[in-house]
PDB file of C-alpha atoms in Angstrom:
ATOM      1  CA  UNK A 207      -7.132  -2.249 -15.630  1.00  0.00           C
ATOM      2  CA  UNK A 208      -7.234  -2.341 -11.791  1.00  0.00           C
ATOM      3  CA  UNK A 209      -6.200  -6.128 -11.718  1.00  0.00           C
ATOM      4  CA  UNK A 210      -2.321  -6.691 -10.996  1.00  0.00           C
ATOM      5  CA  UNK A 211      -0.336 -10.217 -10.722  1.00  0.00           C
ATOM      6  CA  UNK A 212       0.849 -10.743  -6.792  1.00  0.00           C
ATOM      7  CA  UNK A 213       4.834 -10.668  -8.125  1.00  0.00           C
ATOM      8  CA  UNK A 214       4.436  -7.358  -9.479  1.00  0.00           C
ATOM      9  CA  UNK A 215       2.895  -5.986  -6.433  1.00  0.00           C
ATOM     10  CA  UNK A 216       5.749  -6.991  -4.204  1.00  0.00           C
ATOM     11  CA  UNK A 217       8.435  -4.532  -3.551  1.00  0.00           C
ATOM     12  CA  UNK A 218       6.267  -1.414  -4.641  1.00  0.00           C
ATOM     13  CA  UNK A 219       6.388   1.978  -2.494  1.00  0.00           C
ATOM     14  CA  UNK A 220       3.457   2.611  -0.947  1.00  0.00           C
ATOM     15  CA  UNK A 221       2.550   6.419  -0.821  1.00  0.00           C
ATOM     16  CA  UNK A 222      -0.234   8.277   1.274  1.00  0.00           C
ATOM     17  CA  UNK A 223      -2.223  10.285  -1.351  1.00  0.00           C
ATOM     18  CA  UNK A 224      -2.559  12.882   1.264  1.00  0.00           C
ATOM     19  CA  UNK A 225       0.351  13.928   2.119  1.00  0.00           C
ATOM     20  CA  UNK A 226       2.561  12.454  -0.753  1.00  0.00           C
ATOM     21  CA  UNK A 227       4.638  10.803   2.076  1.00  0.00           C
ATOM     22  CA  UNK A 228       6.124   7.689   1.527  1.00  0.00           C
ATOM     23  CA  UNK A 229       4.676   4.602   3.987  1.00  0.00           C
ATOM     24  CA  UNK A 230       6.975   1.442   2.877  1.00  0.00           C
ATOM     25  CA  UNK A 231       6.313  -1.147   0.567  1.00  0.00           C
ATOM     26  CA  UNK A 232       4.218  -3.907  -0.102  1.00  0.00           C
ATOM     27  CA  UNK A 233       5.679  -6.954   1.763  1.00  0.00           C
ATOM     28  CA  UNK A 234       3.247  -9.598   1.314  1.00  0.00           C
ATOM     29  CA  UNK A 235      -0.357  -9.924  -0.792  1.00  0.00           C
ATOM     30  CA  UNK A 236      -2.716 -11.931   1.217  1.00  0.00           C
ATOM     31  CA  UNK A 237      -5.500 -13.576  -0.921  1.00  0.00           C
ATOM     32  CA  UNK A 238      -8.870 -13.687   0.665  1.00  0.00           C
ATOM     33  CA  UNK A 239     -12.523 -14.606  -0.637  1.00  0.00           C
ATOM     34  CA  UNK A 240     -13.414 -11.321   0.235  1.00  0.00           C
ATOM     35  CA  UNK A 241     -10.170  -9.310  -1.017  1.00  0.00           C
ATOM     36  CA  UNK A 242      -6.744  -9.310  -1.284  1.00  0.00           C
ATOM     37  CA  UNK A 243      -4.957  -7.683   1.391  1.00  0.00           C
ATOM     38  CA  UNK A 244      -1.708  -5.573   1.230  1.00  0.00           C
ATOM     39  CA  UNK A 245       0.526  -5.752   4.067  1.00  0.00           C
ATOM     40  CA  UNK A 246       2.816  -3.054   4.191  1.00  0.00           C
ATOM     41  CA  UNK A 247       6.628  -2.992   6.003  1.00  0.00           C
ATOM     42  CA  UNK A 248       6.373   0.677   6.964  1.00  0.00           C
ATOM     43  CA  UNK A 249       9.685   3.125   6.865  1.00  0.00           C
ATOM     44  CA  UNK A 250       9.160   2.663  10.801  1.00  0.00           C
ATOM     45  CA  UNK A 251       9.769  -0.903  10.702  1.00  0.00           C
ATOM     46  CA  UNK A 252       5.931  -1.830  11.897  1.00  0.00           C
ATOM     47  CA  UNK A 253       3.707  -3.640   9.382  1.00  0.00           C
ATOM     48  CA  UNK A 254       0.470  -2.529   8.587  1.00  0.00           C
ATOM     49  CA  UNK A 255      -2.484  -4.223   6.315  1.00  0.00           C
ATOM     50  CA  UNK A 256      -4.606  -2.429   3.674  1.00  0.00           C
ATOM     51  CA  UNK A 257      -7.618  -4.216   1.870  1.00  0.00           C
ATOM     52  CA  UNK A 258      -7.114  -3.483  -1.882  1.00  0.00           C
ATOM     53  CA  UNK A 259     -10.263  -2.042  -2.602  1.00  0.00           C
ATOM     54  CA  UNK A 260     -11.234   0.672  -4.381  1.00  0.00           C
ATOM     55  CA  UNK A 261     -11.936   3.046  -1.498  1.00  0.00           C
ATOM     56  CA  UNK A 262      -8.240   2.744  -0.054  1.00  0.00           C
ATOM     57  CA  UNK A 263      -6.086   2.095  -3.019  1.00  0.00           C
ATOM     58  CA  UNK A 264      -6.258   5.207  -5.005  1.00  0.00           C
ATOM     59  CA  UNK A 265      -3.570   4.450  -7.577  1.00  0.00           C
ATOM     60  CA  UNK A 266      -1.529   1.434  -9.235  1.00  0.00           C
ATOM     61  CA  UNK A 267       1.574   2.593 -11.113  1.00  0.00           C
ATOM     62  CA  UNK A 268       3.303  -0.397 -12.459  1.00  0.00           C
ATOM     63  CA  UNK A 269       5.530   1.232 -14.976  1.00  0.00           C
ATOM     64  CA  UNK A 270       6.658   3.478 -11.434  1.00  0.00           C
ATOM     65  CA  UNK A 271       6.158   0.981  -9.045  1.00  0.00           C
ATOM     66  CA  UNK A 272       4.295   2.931  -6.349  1.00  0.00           C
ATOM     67  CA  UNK A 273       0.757   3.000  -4.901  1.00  0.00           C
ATOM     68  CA  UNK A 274      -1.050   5.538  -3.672  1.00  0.00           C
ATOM     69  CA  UNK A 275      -3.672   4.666  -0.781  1.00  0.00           C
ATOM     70  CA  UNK A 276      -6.041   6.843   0.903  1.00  0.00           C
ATOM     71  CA  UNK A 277      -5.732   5.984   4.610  1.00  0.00           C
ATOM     72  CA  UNK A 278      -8.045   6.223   7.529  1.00  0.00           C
ATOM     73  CA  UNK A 279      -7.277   6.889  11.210  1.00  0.00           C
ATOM     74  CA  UNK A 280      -6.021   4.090  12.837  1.00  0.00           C
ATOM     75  CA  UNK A 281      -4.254   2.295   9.676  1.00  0.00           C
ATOM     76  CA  UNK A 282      -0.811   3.390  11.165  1.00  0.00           C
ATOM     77  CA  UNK A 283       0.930   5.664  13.455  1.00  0.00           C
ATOM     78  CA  UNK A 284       1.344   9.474  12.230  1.00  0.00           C
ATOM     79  CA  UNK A 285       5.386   9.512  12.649  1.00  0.00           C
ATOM     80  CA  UNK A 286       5.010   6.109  10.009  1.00  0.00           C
ATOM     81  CA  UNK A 287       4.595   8.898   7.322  1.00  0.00           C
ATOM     82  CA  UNK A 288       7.369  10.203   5.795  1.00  0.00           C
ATOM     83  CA  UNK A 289       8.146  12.706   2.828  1.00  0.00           C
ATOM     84  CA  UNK A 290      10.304  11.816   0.769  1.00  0.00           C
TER      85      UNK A 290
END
């Protein structure tokens, strides 16, 4: 259930499960022993990275195309977040 192919990741807003606001979208999945890695093309223009883990990425909806991620200070820049 919480395993996704790379291509379908790509291209899918990202959404702070806060505030609802969307961040961007997923640019890029970086494969690592440890974890994959989303990097994220923020509405600001900046890229940020996310580790796809459990305890940031709150929810995968493929048939929507958005995923929600519980973020911690310092993963980006308040004025990143926008509500859309």
């Amino acid at each position: 259930d919480d395993t996704f192919y790379v291509r379908d990741l790509m291209g899918c807003a990202v959404l702070d499960g806060r505030t609802g606001g969307k961040l961007g979208n997923i640019k890029e999945v970086l494969q690592g022993a440890a974890q994959d890695v989303y990097v994220i093309t923020l509405l600001s223009g900046k890229e940020t990275m996310i580790p796809a883990v459990a305890e940031f990425v709150k929810k995968v909806d493929m048939a929507q195309r958005i995923v929600t991620v519980a973020l911690i200070p310092g993963f980006i820049d308040d004025e990143a977040v926008r509500t859309e």
